PDB file of C-alpha atoms in Angstrom:
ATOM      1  CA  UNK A  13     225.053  63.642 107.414  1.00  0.00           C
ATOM      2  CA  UNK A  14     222.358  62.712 110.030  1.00  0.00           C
ATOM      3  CA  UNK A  15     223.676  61.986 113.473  1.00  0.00           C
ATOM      4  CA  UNK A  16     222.587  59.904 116.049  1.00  0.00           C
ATOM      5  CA  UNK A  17     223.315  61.917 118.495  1.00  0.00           C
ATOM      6  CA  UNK A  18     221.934  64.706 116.966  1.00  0.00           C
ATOM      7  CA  UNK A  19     218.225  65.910 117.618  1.00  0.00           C
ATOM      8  CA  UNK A  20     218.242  64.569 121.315  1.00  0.00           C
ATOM      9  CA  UNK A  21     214.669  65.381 121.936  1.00  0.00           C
ATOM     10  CA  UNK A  22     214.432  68.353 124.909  1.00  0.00           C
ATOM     11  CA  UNK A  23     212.210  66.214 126.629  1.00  0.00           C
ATOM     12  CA  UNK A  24     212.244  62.749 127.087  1.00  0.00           C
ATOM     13  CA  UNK A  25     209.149  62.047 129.645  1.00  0.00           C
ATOM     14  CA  UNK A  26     209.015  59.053 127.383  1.00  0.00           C
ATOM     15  CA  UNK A  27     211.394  57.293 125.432  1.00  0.00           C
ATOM     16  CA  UNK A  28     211.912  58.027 122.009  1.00  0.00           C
ATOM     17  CA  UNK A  29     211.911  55.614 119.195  1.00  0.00           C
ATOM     18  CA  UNK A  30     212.847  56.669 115.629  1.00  0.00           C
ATOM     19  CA  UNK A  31     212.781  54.266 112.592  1.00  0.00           C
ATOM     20  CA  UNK A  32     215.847  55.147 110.386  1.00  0.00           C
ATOM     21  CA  UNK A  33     215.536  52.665 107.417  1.00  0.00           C
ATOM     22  CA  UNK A  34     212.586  50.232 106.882  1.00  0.00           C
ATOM     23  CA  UNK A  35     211.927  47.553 104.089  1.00  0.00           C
ATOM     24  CA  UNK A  36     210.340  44.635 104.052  1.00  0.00           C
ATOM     25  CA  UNK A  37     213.316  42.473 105.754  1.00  0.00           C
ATOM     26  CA  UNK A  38     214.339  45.239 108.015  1.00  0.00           C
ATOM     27  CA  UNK A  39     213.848  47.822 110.283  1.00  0.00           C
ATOM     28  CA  UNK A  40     216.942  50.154 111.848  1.00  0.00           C
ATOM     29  CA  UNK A  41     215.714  52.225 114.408  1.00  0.00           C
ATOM     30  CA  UNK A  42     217.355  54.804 116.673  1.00  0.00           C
ATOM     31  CA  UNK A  43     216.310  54.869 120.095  1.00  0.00           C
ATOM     32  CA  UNK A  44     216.856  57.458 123.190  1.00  0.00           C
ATOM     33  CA  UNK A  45     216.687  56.316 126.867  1.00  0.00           C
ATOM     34  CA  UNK A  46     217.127  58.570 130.189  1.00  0.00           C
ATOM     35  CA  UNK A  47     216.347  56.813 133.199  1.00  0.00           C
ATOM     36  CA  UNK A  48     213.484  54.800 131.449  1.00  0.00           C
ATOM     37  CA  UNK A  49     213.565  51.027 132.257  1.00  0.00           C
ATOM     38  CA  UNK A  50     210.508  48.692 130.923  1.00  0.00           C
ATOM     39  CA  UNK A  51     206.987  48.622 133.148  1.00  0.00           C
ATOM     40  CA  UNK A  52     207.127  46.087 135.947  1.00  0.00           C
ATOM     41  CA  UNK A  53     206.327  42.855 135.059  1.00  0.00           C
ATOM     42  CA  UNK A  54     206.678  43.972 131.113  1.00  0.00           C
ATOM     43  CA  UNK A  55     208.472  41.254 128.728  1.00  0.00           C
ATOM     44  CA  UNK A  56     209.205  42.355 124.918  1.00  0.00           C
ATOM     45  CA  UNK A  57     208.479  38.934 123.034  1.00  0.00           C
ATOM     46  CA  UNK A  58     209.047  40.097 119.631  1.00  0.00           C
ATOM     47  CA  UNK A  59     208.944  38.586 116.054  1.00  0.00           C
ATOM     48  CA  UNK A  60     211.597  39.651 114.970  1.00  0.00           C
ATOM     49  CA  UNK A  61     215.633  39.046 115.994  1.00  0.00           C
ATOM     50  CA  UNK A  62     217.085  42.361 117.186  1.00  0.00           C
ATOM     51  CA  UNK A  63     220.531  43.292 117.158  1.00  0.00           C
ATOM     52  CA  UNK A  64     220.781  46.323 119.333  1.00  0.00           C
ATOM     53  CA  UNK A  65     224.352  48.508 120.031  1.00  0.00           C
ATOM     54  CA  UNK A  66     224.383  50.837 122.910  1.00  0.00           C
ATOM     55  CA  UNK A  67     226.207  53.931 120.854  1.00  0.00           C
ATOM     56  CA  UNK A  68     226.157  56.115 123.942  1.00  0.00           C
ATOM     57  CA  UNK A  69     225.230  55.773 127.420  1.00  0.00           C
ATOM     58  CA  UNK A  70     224.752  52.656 129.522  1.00  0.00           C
ATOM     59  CA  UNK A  71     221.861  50.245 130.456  1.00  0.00           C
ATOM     60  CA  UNK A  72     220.977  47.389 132.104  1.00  0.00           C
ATOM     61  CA  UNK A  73     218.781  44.208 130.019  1.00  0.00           C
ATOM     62  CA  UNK A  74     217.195  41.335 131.775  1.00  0.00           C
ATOM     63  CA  UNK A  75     216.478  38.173 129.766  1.00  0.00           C
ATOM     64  CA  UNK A  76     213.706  35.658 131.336  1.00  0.00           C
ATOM     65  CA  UNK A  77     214.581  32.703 133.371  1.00  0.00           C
ATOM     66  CA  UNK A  78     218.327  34.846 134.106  1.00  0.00           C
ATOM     67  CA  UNK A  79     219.105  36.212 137.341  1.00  0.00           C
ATOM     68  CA  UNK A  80     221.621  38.195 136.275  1.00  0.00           C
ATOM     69  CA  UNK A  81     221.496  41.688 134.468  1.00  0.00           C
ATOM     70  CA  UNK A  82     223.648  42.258 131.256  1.00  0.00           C
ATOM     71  CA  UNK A  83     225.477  45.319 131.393  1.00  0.00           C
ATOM     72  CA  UNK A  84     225.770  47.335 128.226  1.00  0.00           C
ATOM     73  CA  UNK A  85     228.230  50.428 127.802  1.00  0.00           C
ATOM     74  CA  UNK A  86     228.934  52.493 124.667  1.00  0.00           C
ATOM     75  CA  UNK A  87     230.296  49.900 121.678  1.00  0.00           C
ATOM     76  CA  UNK A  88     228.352  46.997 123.263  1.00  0.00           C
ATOM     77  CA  UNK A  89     226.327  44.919 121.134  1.00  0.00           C
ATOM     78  CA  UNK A  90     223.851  41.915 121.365  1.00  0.00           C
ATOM     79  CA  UNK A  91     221.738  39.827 119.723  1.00  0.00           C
ATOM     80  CA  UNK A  92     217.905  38.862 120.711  1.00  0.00           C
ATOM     81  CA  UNK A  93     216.375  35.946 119.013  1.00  0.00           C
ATOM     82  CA  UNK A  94     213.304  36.523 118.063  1.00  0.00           C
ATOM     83  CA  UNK A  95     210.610  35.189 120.929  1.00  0.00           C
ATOM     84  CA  UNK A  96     213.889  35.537 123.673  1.00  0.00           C
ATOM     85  CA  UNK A  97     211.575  37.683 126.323  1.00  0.00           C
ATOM     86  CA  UNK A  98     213.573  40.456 127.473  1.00  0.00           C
ATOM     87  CA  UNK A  99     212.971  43.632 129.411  1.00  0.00           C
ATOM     88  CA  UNK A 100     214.944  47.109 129.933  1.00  0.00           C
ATOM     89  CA  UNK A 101     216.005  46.728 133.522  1.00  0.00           C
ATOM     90  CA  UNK A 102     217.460  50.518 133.935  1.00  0.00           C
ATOM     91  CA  UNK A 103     219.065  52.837 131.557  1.00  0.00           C
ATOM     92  CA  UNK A 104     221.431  56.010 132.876  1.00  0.00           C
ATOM     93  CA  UNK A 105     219.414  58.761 134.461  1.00  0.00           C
ATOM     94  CA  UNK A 106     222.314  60.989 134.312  1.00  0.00           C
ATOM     95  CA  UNK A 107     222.428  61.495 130.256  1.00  0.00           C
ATOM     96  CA  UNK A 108     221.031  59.939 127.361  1.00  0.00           C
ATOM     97  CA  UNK A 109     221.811  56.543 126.231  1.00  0.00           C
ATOM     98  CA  UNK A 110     221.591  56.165 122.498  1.00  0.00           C
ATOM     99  CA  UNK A 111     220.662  52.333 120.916  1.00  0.00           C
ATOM    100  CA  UNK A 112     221.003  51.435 117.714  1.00  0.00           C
ATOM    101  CA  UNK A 113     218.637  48.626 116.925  1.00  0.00           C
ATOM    102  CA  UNK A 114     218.107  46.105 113.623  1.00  0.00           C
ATOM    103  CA  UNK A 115     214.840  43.907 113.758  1.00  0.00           C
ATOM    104  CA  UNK A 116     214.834  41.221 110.609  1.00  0.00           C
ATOM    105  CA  UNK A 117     213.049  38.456 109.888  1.00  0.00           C
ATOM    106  CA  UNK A 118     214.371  35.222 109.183  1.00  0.00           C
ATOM    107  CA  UNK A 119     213.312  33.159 106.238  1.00  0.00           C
ATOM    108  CA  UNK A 120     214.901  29.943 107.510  1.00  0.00           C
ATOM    109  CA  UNK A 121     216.468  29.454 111.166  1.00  0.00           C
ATOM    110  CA  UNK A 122     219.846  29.414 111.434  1.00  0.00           C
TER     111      UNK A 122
ATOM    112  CA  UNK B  24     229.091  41.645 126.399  1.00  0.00           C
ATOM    113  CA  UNK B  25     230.903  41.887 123.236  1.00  0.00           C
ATOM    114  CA  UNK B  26     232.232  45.328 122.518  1.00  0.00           C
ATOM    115  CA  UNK B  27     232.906  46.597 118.922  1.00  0.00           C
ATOM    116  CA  UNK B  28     235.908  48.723 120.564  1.00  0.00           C
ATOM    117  CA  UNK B  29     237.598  45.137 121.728  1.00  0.00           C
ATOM    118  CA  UNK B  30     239.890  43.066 119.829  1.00  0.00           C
ATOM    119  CA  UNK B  31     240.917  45.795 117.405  1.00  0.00           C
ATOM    120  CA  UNK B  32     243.163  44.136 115.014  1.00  0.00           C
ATOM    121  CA  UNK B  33     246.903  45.542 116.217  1.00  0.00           C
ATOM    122  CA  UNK B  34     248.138  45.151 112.460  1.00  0.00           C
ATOM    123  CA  UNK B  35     246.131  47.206 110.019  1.00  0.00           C
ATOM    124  CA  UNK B  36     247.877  46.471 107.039  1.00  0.00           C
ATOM    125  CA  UNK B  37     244.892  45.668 105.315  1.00  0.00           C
ATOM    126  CA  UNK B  38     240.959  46.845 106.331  1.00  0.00           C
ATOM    127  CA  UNK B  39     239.590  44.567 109.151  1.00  0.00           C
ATOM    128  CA  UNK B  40     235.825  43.058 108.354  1.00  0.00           C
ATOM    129  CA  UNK B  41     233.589  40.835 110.487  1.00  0.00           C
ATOM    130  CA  UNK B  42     230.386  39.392 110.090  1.00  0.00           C
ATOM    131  CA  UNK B  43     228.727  39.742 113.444  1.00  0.00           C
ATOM    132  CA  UNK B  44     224.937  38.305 112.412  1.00  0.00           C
ATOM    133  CA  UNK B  45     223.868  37.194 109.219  1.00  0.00           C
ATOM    134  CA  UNK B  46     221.012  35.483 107.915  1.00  0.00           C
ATOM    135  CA  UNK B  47     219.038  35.411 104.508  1.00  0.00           C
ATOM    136  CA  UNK B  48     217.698  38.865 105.184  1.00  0.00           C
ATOM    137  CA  UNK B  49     220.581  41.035 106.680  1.00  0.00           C
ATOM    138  CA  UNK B  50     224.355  40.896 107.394  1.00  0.00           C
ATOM    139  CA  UNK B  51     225.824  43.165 110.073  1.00  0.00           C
ATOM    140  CA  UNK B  52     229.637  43.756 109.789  1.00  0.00           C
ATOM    141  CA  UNK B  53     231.854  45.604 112.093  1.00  0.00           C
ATOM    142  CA  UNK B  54     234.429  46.929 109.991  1.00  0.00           C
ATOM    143  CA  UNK B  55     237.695  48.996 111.315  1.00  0.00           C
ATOM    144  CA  UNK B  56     239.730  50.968 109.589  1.00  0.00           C
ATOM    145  CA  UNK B  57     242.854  53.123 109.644  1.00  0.00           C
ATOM    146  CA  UNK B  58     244.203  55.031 107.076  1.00  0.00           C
ATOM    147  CA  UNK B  59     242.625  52.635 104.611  1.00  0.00           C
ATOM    148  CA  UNK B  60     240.694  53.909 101.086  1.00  0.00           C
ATOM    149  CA  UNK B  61     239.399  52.498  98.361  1.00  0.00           C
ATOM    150  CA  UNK B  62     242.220  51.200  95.594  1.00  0.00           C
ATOM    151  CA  UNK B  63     241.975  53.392  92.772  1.00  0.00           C
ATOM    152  CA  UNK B  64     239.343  53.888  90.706  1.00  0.00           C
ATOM    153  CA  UNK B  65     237.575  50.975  92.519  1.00  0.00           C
ATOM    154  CA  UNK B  66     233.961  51.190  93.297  1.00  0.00           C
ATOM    155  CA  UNK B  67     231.648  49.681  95.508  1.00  0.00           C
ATOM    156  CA  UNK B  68     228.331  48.227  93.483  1.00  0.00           C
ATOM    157  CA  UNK B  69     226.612  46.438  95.800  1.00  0.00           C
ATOM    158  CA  UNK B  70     223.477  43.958  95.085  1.00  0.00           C
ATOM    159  CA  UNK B  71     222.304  44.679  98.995  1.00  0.00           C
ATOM    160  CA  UNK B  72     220.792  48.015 100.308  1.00  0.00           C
ATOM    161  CA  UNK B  73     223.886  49.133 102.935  1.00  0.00           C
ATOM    162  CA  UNK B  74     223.168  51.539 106.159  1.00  0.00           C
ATOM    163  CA  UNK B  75     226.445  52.403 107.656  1.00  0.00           C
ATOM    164  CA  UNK B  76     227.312  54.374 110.764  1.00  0.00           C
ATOM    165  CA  UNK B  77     230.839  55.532 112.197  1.00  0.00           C
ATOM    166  CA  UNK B  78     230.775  54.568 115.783  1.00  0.00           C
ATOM    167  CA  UNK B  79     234.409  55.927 116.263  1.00  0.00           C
ATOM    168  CA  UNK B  80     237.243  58.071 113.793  1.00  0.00           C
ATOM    169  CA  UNK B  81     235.971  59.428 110.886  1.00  0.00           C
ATOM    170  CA  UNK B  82     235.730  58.905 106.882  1.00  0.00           C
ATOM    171  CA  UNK B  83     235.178  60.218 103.605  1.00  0.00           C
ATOM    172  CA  UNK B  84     233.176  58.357 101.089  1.00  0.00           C
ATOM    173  CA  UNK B  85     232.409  59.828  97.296  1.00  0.00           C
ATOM    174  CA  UNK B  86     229.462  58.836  95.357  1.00  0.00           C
ATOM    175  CA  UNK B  87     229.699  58.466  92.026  1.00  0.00           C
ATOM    176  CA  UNK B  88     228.692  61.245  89.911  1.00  0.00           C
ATOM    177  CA  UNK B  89     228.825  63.634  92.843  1.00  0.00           C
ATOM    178  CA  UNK B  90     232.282  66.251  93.099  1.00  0.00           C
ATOM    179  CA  UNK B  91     232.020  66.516  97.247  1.00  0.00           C
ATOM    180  CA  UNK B  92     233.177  64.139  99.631  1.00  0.00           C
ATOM    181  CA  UNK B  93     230.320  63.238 102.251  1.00  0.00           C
ATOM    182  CA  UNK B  94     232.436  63.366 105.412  1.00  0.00           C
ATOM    183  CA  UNK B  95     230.796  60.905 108.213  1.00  0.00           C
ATOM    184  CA  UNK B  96     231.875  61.376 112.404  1.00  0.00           C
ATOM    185  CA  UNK B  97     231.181  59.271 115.011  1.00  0.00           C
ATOM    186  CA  UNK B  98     227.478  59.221 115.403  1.00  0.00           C
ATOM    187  CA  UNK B  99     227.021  59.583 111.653  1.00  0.00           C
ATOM    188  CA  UNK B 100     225.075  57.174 109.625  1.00  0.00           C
ATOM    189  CA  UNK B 101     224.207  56.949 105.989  1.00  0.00           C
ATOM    190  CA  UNK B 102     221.708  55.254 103.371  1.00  0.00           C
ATOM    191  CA  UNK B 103     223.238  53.811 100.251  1.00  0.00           C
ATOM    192  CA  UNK B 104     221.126  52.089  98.527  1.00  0.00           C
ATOM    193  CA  UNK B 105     221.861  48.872  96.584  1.00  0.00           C
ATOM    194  CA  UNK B 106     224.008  49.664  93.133  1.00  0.00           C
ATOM    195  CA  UNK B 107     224.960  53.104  93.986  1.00  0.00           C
ATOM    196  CA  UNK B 108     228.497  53.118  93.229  1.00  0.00           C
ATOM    197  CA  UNK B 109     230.544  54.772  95.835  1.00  0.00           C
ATOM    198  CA  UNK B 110     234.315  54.187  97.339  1.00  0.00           C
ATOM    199  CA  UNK B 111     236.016  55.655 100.512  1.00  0.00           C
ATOM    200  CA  UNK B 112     238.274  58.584 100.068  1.00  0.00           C
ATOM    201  CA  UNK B 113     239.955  58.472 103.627  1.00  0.00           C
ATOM    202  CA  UNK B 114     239.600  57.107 106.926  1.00  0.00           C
ATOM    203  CA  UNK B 115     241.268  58.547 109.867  1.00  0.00           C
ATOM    204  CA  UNK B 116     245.297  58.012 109.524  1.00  0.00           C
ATOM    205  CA  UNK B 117     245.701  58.421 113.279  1.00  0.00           C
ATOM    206  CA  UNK B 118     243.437  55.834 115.256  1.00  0.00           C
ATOM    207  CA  UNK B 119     240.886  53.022 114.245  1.00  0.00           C
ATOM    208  CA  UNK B 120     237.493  54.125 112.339  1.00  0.00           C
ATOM    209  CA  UNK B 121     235.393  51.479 113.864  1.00  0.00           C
ATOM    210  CA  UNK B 122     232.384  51.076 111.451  1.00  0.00           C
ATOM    211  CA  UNK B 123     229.220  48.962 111.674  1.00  0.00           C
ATOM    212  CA  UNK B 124     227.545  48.026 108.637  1.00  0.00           C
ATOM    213  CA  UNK B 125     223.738  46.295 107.960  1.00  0.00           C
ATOM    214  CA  UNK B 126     223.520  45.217 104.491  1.00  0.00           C
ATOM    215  CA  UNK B 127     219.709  43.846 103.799  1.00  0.00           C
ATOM    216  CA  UNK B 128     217.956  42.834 100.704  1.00  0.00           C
ATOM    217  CA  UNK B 129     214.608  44.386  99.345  1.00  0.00           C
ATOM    218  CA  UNK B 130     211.671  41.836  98.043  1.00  0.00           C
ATOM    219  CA  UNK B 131     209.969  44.984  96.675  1.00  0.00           C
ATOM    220  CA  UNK B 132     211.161  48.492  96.240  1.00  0.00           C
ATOM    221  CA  UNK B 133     209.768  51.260  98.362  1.00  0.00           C
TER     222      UNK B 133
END
């Protein structure tokens, strides 16, 4: 069975994103992290709600208008509401951290 | 942030499901397990498309029509798409399986 924790790409100079499962309602996409954090002064305003699960690893989000950084260590979970800007505020540099995330659209808010 | 290690059910006496985020497109369950399999001769047959990875313990499922027992680890995920009939052999007897499964529906088939 495919693992997510296996084909760790050698090098990640970038991250890596890879999309696991994609219809038309949903995307489920594995991505890798290694001391990547988001550009300065870069929000992700997205479409879509994402529900992302750090599997392995740590990292640090920061949500707009929040002082605070939210902590996330392997088994943590949360959800993004689509249009909630966000950005990747640090991820470990020491090993990889490996998210799971879902994007879907919904058809009526909730 | 909420952990899918916390709040592990202390009696297992039956399978432990929750619906972390649902809307008309997707439903994302945390499931935990321990010792737990299918009753016999029952069958999932599901009307959603279901991607499922084992974030901790490990589990057998069997698809129908198929002799070998696809054996998932932590880290493993798995496709099954909607209707293919499949049940779970075994989950770990000695500590949780902590699951999480996204069950979406398709508007057309890819």
């Amino acid at each position: 069975m495919p693992s997510l924790f296996d084909n760790l790409p050698p090098d990640l100079a970038e991250e890596f994103f890879e999309t696991l499962w994609k219809t038309d309602s949903v995307k489920i996409e594995r991505i890798v992290s290694k001391g990547h954090a988001s550009p300065p002064g870069f929000w992700y305003d997205q479409e879509e709600d994402e529900f992302v699960l750090v599997v392995r690893g740590s990292a640090g989000l920061r949500f707009e208008g929040r002082e605070d950084i939210v902590e996330l260590r392997a088994g943590d979970w949360i959800n993004i509401r689509a249009h909630v800007r966000h950005r990747v505020e640090w991820t470990d540099p020491a090993g990889e951290t490996v998210w799971l995330a879902v994007f879907s659209r919904r058809e009526s808010r909730s």
